[in-house]
Tab-separated table of C-alpha atoms and ligand atoms in Angstrom:
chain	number	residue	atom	x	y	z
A	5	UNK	CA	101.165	71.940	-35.557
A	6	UNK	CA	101.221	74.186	-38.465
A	7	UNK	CA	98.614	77.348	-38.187
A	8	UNK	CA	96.880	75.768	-41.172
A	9	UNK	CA	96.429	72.443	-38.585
A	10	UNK	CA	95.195	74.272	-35.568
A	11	UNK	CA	92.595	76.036	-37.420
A	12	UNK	CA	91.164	72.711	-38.558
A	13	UNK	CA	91.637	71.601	-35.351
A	14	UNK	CA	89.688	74.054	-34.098
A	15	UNK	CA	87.155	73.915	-37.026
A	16	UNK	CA	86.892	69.853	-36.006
A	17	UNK	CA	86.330	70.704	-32.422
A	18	UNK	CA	83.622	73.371	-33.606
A	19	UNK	CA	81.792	70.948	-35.940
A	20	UNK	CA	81.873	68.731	-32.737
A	21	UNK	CA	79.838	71.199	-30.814
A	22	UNK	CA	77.535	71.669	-33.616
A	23	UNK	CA	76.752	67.948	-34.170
A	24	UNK	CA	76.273	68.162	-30.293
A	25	UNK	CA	73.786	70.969	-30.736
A	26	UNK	CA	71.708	68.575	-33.466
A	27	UNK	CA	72.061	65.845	-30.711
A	28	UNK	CA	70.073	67.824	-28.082
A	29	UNK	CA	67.442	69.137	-30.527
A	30	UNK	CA	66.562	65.963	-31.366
A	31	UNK	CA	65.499	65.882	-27.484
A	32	UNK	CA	62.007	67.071	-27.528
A	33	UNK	CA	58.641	66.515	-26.095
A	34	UNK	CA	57.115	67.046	-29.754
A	35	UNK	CA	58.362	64.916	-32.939
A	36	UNK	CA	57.830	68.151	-35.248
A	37	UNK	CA	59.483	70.950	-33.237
A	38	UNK	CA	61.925	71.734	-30.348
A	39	UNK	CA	60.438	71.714	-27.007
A	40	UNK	CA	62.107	71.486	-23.666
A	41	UNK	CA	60.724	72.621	-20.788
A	42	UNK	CA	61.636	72.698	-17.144
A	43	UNK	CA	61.387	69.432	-14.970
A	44	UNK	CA	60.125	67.441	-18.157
A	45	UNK	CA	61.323	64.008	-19.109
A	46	UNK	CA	63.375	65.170	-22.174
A	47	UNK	CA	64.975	67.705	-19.360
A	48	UNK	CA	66.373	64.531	-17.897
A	49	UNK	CA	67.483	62.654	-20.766
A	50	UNK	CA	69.047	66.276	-22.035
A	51	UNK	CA	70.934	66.683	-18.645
A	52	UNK	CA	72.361	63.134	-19.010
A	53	UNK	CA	73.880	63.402	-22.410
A	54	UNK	CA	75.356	66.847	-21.353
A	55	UNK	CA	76.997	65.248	-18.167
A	56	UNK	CA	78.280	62.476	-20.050
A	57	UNK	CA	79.852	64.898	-22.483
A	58	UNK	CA	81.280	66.825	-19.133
A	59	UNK	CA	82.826	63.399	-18.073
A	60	UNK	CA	84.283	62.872	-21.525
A	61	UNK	CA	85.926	66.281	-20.992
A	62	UNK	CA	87.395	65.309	-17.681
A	63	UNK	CA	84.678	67.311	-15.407
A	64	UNK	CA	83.637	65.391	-12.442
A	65	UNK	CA	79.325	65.598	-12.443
A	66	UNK	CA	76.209	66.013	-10.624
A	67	UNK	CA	72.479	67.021	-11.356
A	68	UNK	CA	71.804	70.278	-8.148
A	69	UNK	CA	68.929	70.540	-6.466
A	70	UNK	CA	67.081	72.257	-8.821
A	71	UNK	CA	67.783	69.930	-11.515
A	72	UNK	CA	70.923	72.081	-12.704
A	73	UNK	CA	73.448	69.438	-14.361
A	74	UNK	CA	76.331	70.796	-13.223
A	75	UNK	CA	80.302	69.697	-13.557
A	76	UNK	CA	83.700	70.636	-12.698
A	77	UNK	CA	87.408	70.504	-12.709
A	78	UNK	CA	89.435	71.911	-9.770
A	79	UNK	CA	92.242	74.328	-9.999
A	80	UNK	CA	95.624	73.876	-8.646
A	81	UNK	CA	94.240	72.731	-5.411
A	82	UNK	CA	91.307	71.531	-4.532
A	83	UNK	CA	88.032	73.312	-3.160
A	84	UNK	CA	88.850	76.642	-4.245
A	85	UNK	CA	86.373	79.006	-5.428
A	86	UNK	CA	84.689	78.355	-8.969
A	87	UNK	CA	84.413	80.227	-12.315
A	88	UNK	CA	81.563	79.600	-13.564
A	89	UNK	CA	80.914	79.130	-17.282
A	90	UNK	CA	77.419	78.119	-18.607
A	91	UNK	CA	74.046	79.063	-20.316
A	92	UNK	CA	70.831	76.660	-20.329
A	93	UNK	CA	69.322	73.957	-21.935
A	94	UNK	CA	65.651	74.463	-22.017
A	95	UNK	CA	63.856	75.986	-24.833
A	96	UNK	CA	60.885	78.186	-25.732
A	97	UNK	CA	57.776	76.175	-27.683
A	98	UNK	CA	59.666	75.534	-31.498
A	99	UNK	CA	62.604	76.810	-30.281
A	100	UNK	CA	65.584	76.789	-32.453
A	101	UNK	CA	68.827	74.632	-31.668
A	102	UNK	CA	71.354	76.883	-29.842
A	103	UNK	CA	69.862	79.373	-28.056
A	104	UNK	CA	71.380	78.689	-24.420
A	105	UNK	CA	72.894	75.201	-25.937
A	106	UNK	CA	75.788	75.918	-27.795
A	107	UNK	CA	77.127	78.074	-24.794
A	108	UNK	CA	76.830	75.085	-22.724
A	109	UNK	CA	78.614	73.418	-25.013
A	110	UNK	CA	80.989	75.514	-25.843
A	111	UNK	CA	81.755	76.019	-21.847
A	112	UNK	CA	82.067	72.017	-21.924
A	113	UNK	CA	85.098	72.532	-24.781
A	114	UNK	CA	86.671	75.582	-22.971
A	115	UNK	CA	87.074	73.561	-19.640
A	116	UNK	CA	88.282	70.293	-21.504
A	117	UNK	CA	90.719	73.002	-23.149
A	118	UNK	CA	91.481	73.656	-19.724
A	119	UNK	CA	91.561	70.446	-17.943
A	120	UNK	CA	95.101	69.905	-16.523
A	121	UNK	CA	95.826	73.399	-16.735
A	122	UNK	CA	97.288	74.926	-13.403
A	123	UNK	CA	94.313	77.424	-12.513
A	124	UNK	CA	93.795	79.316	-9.472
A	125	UNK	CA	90.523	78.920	-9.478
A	126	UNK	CA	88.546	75.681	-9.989
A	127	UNK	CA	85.882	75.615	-13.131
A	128	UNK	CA	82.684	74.883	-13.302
A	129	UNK	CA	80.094	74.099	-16.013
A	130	UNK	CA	76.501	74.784	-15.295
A	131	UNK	CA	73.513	73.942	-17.893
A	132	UNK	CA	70.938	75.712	-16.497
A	133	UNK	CA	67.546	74.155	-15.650
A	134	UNK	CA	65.194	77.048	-16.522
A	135	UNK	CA	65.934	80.212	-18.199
A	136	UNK	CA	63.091	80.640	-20.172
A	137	UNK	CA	59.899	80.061	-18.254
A	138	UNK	CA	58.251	78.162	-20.806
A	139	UNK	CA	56.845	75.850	-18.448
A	140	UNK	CA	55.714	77.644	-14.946
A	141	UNK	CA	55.571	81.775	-16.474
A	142	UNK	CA	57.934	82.769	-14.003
A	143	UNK	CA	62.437	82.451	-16.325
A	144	UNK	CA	65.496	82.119	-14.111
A	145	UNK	CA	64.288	79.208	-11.910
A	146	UNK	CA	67.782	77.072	-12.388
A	147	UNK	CA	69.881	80.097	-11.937
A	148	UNK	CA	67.946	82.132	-9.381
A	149	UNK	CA	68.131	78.412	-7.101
A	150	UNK	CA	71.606	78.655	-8.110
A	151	UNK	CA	71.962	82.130	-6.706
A	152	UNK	CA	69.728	81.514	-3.399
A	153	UNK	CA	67.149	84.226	-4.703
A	154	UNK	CA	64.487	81.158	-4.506
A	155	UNK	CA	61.016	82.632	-3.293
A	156	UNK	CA	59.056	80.049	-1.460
A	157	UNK	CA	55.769	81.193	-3.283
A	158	UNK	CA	57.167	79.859	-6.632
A	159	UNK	CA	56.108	75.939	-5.274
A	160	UNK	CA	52.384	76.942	-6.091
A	161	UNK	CA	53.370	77.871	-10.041
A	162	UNK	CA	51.142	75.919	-12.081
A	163	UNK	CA	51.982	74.843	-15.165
A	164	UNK	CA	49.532	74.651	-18.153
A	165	UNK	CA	48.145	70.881	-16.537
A	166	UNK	CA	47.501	72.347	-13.251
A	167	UNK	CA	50.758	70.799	-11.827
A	168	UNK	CA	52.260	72.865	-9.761
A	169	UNK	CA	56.559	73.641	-9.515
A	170	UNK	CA	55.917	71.477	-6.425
A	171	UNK	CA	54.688	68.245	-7.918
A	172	UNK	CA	56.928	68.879	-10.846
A	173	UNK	CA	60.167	68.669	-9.198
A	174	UNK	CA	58.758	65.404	-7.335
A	175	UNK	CA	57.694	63.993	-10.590
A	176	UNK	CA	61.746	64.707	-12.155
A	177	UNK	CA	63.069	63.064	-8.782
A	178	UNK	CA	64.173	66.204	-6.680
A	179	UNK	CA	63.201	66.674	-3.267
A	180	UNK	CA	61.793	70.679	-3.055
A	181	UNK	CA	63.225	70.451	0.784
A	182	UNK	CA	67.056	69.833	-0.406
A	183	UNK	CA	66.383	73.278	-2.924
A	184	UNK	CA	68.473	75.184	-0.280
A	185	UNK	CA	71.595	72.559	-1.037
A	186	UNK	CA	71.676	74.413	-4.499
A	187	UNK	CA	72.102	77.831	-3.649
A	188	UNK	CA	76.138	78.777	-4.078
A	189	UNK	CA	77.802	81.773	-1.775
A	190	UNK	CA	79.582	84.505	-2.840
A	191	UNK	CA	82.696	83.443	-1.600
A	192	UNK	CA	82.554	79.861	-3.311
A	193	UNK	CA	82.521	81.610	-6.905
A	194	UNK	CA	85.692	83.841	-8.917
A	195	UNK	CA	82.755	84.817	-11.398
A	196	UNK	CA	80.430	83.703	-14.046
A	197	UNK	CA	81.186	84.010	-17.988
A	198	UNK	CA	77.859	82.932	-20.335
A	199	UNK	CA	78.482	82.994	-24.393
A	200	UNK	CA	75.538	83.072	-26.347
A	201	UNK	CA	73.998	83.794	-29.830
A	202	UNK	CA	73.283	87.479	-30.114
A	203	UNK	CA	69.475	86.930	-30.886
A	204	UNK	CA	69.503	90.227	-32.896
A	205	UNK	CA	71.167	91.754	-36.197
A	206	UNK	CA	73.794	93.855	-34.471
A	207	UNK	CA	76.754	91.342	-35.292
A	208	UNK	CA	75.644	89.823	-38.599
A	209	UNK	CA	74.966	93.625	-40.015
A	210	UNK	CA	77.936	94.292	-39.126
A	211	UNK	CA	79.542	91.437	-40.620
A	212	UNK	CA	81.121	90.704	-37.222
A	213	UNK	CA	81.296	87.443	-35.451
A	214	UNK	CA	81.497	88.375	-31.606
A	215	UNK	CA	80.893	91.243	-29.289
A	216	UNK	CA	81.272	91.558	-25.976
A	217	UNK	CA	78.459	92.493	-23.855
A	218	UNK	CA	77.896	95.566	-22.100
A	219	UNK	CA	75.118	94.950	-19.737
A	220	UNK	CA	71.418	92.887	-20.175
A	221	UNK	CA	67.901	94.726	-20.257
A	222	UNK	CA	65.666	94.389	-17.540
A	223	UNK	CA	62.203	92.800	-18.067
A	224	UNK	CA	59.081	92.197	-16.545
A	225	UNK	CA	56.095	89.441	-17.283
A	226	UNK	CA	52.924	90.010	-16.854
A	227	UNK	CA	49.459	88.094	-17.595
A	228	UNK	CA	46.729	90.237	-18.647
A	229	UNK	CA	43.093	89.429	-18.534
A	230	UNK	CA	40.313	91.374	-20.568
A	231	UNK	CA	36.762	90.064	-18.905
A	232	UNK	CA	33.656	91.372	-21.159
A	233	UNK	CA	30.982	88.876	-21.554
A	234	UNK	CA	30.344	86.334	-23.959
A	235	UNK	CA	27.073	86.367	-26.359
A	236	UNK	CA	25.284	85.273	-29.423
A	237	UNK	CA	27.649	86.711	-32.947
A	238	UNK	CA	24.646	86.957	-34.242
A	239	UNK	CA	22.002	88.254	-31.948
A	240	UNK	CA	23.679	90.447	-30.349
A	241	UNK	CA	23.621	94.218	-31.338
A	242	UNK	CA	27.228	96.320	-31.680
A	243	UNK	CA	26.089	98.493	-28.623
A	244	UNK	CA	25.181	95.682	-26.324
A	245	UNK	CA	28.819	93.658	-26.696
A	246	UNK	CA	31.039	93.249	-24.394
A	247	UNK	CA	33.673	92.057	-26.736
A	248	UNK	CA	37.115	91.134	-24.402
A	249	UNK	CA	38.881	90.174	-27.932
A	250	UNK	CA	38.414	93.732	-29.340
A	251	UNK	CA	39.121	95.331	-25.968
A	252	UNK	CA	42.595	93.230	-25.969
A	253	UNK	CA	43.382	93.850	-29.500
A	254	UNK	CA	43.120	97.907	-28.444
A	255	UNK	CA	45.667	96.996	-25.887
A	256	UNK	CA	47.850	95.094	-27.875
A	257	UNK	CA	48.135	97.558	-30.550
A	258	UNK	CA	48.695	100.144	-27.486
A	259	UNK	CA	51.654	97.505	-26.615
A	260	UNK	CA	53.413	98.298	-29.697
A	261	UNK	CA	52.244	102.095	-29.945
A	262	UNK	CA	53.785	103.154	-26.806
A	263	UNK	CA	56.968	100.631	-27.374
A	264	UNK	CA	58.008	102.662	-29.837
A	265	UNK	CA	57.343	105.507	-28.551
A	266	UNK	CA	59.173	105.177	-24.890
A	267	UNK	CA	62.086	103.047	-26.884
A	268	UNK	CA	61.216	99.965	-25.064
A	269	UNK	CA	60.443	96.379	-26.466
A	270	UNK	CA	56.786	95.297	-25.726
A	271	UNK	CA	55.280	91.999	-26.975
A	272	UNK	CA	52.208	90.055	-26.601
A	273	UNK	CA	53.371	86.586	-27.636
A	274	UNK	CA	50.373	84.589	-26.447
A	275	UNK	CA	46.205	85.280	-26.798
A	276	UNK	CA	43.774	82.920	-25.542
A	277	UNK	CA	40.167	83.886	-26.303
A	278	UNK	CA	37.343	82.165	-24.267
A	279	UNK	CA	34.882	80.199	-24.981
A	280	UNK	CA	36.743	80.343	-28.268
A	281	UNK	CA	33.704	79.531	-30.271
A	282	UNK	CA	33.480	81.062	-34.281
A	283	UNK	CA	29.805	82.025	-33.428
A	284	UNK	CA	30.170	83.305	-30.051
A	285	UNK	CA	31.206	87.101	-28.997
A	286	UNK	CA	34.799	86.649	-26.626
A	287	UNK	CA	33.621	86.987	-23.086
A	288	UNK	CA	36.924	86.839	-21.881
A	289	UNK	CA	40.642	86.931	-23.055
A	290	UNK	CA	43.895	86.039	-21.550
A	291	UNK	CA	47.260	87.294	-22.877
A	292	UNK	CA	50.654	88.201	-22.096
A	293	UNK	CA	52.660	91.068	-21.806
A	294	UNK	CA	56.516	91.124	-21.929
A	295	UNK	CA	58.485	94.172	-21.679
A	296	UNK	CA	62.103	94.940	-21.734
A	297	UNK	CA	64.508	98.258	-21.564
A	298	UNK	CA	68.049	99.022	-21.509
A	299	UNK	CA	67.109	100.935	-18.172
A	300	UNK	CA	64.340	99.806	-15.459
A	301	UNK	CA	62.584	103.559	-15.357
A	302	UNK	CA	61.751	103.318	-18.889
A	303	UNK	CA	60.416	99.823	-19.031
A	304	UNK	CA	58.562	100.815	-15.791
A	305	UNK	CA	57.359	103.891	-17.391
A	306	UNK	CA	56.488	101.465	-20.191
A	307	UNK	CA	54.418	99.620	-17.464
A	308	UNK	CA	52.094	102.356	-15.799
A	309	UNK	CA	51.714	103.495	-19.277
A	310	UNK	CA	50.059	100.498	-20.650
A	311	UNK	CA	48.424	99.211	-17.561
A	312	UNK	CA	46.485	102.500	-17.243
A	313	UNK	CA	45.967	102.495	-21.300
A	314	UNK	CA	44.239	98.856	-20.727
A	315	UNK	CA	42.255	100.258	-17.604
A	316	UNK	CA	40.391	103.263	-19.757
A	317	UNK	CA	39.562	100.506	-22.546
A	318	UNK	CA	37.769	98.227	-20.650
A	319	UNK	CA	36.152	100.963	-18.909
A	320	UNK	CA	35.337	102.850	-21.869
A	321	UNK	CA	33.534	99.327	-23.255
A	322	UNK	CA	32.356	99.054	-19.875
A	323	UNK	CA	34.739	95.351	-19.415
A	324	UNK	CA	36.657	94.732	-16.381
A	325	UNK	CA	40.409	94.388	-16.910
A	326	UNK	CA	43.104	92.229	-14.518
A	327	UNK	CA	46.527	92.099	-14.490
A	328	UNK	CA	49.075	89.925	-12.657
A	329	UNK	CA	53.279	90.474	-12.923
A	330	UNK	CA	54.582	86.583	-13.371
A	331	UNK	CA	58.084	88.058	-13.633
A	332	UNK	CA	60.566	90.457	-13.011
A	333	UNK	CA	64.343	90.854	-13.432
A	334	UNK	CA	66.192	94.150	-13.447
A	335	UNK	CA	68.745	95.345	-15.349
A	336	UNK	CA	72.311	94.152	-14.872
A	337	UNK	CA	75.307	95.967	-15.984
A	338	UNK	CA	78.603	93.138	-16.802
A	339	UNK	CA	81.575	93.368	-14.414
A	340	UNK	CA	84.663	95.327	-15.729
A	341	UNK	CA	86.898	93.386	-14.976
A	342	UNK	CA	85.280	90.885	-16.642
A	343	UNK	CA	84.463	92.282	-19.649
A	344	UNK	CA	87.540	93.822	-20.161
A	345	UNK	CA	88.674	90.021	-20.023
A	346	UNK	CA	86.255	88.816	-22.267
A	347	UNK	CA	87.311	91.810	-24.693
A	348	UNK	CA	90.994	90.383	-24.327
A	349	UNK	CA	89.541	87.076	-25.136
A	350	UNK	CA	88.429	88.697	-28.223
A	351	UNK	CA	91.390	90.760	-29.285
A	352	UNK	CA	93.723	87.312	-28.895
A	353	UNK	CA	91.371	85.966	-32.401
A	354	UNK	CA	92.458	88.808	-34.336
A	355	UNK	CA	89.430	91.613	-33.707
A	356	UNK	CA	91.402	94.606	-32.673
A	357	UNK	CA	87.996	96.725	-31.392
A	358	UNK	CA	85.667	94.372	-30.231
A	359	UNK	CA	82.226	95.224	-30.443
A	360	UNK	CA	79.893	96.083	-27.385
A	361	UNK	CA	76.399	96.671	-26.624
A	362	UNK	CA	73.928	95.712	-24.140
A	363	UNK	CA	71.425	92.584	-24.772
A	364	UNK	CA	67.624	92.713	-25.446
A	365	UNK	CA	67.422	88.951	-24.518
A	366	UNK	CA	67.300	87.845	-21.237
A	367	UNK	CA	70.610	85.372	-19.521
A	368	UNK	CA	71.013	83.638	-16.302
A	369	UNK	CA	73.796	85.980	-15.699
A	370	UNK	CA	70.830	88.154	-14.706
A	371	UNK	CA	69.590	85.751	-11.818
A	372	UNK	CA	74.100	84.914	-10.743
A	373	UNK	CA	74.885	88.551	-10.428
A	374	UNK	CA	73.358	88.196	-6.673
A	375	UNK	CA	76.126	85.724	-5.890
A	376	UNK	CA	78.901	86.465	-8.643
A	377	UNK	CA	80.236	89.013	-11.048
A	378	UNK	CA	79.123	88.473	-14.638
A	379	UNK	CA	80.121	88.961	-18.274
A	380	UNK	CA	79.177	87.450	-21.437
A	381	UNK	CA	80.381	86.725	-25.025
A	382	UNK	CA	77.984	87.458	-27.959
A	383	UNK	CA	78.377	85.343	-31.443
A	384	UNK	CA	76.485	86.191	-34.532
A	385	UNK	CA	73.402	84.285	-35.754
A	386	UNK	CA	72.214	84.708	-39.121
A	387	UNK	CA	69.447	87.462	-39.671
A	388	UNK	CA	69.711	87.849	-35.626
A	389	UNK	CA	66.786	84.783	-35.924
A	390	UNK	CA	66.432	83.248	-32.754
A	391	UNK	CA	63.441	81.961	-30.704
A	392	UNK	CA	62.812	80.317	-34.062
A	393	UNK	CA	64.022	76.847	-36.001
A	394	UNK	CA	65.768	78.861	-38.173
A	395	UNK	CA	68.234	80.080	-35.800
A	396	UNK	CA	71.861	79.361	-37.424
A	397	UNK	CA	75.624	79.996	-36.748
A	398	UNK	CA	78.176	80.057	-38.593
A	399	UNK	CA	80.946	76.913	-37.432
A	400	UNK	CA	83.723	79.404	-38.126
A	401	UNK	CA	82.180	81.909	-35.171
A	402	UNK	CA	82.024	78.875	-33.256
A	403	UNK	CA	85.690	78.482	-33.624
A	404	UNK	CA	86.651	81.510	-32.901
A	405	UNK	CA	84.529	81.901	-30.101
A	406	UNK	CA	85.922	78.625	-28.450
A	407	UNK	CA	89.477	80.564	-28.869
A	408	UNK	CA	88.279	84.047	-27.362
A	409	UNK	CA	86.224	82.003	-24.806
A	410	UNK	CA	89.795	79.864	-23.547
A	411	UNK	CA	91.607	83.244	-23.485
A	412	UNK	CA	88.677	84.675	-21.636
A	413	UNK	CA	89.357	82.220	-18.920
A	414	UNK	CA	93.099	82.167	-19.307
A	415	UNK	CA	93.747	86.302	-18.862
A	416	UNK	CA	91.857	85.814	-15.614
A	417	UNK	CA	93.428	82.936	-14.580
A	418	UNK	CA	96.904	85.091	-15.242
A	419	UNK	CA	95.260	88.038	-13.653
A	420	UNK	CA	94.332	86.273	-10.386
A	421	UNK	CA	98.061	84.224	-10.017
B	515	LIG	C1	65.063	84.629	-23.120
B	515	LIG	O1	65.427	84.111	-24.162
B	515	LIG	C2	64.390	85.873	-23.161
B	515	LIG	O2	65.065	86.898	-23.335
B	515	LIG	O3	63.172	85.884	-23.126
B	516	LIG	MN1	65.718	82.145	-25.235
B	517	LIG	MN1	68.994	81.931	-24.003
């Protein structure tokens, strides 16, 4: 083939994953928006079109016990250890289309790429079950079952219908007992290599279309619960109020206040005021608290900050404040090796100095460090949107990020003969 044919080629096989990324939005629990949450019904029909798309590519299949669909090709014998290459397939409430699903796909294309090839290592696709948390508070749940890091306590997560992680992976078919069939040791895996959109303006202000990623920000979850008491709007006088929604709003404006200030990234991305009445004063509030740093002492900092910030409010309005931590994953710096592989993968598509920098977002590489080393490749979105249905890629990045991805996986393989 000409180079003018490979590069449609490769353009064809990136419009392929594309059209594959429009298949699985249209996978959602609401008409209007995309929504996929752990465990749900469109989680099963989503892992079935992905493992028939990992048969297509010549990956044998199978759904773990914690609903991970999962597929692989062996190396040049089989039962050797894995690399794993993956991201997930659930989404955040009107989520946009390729956050998590176009590296799954994209890992799908690099092992068909691969199939046949004579690797010393066998490959694996994972689509992970839960990276986001949507549904039970608590992100990771796929890849921390993946990684053995389960905590029995998780079973009694409710969702936002009372049902707890328990009933829920009944309800989708899995048996909570066989969870301990999922978990994957050290020695079974080579490594694990995640691309992903950036979900920030680094790349596209740069006019860049990968990076290579450095190492991903720690976060912690927390629900936060402002109790004053509720009363008539009317009849009640300013100095006998107990208002929880003011009290939160000082917090949440705190949030942001002392975000800046410590270099950390605090949100509050969901309020619920109670009894939620137009004529009643709030009596109690419940919101959320997500927090994130390029190092754990800072976000922690972050923490004690706010937490004590939210304690003098409510008892300077004389409320009662409550806080609960839903979630925590440190820090985690990428492999060198790795990296310095994925950097290779980059150079091979024509970037001589490959970007680098660390990532806001959270990955499953987080939860697979316990059992493997990590690394990931970055592509540009437009604007950096993401967590939004206006996330977009470019196909071209695609393309090139299916090349830098197969020569990710290729320098290893040469490194490890
Ligand atoms: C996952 O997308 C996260 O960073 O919250
Ligand atoms: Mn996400
Ligand atoms: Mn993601």
């Amino acid at each position: 083939m000409s180079e003018v044919q490979v590069r449609e080629a490769h353009l064809d096989e990136a419009h392929l994953i594309l059209d594959r990324c429009d298949e699985l939005r249209a996978i959602s629990s609401d008409p209007e928006k995309l929504v996929r949450v752990h465990l749900s019904p469109e989680h099963t029909a989503a892992n079935a079109l992905v493992a028939e798309w990992m048969r297509d590519a010549g990956l044998s299949t199978w759904q773990d016990a914690a609903g991970n669909q999962c597929g692989r090709i062996e190396g040049r014998e089989p039962g050797l250890p894995a690399l794993l290459l993956g991201s997930h397939i659930d989404t955040v409430p009107d989520a946009g289309r390729y956050d998590g699903m176009l590296g799954v796909l994209l890992a799908i294309s690099v092992a068909k790429r691969l199939s046949g090839a004579d690797l010393p290592f066998a490959l694996e696709v994972v689509a992970f079950s839960d990276e986001e948390g949507t549904r039970f508070g608590t992100a990771l749940l796929g890849s921390r079952a993946l990684a053995g890091t389960w905590h029995d306590d998780w079973w009694n997560l409710t969702d936002e219908n009372g049902i707890t992680l328990f009933e829920a992976f009944q309800d989708f078919g899995l048996d909570p007992a066989r969870l301990p069939s999922a978990f994957r040791r050290p020695d079974q895996l080579v490594g694990y290599l995640e691309a992903h959109i950036e979900q920030g303006p680094t790349l596209d202000d740069a006019a860049r279309s990968l990076a290579v990623v450095t190492s991903i920000a720690g976060a912690r979850r927390f629900e936060l619960t402002m109790i004053g008491k509720a009363g008539h709007a009317g009849g009640t006088p300013f100095d006998r109020r107990k208002d929880a929604l003011v009290a939160a709003s000082e917090v949440i404006i705190t949030v942001e206040r002392l975000s800046r200030e410590l270099g950390v990234i605090g949100t509050v991305g969901k309020v619920e005021v109670l009894p939620g009445g137009v004529n009643v004063i709030p009596g109690e509030v419940q919101f959320s608290l997500d927090l994130r740093a390029e190092f754990d002492e800072d976000r922690d900092e972050a923490v004690r900050r706010i937490l004590a910030s939210a304690e003098s409010v409510a008892a300077r309005r004389g409320l009662h404040f409550e806080h609960s931590e839903i979630y925590r994953a440190d820090a985690v710096v990428c492999d060198v090796d790795l990296r310095a592989a994925v950097e290779e993968g980059i150079r091979s598509t024509g970037d001589d100095d490959p970007m680098a920098f660390w990532s806001r977002a959270g990955h499953d590489g987080m939860a697979v460090v316990a059992v493997a080393p990590i690394a990931m490749l970055f592509l540009r979105c437009k604007g950096g949107v993401s967590h939004h249905p206006d996330e977009s890629v470019r196909v071209g990045d695609v393309a090139v990020a299916l090349d830098a991805f197969e020569a990710t996986v290729r320098g290893l393989a040469a490194t490890a003969s």
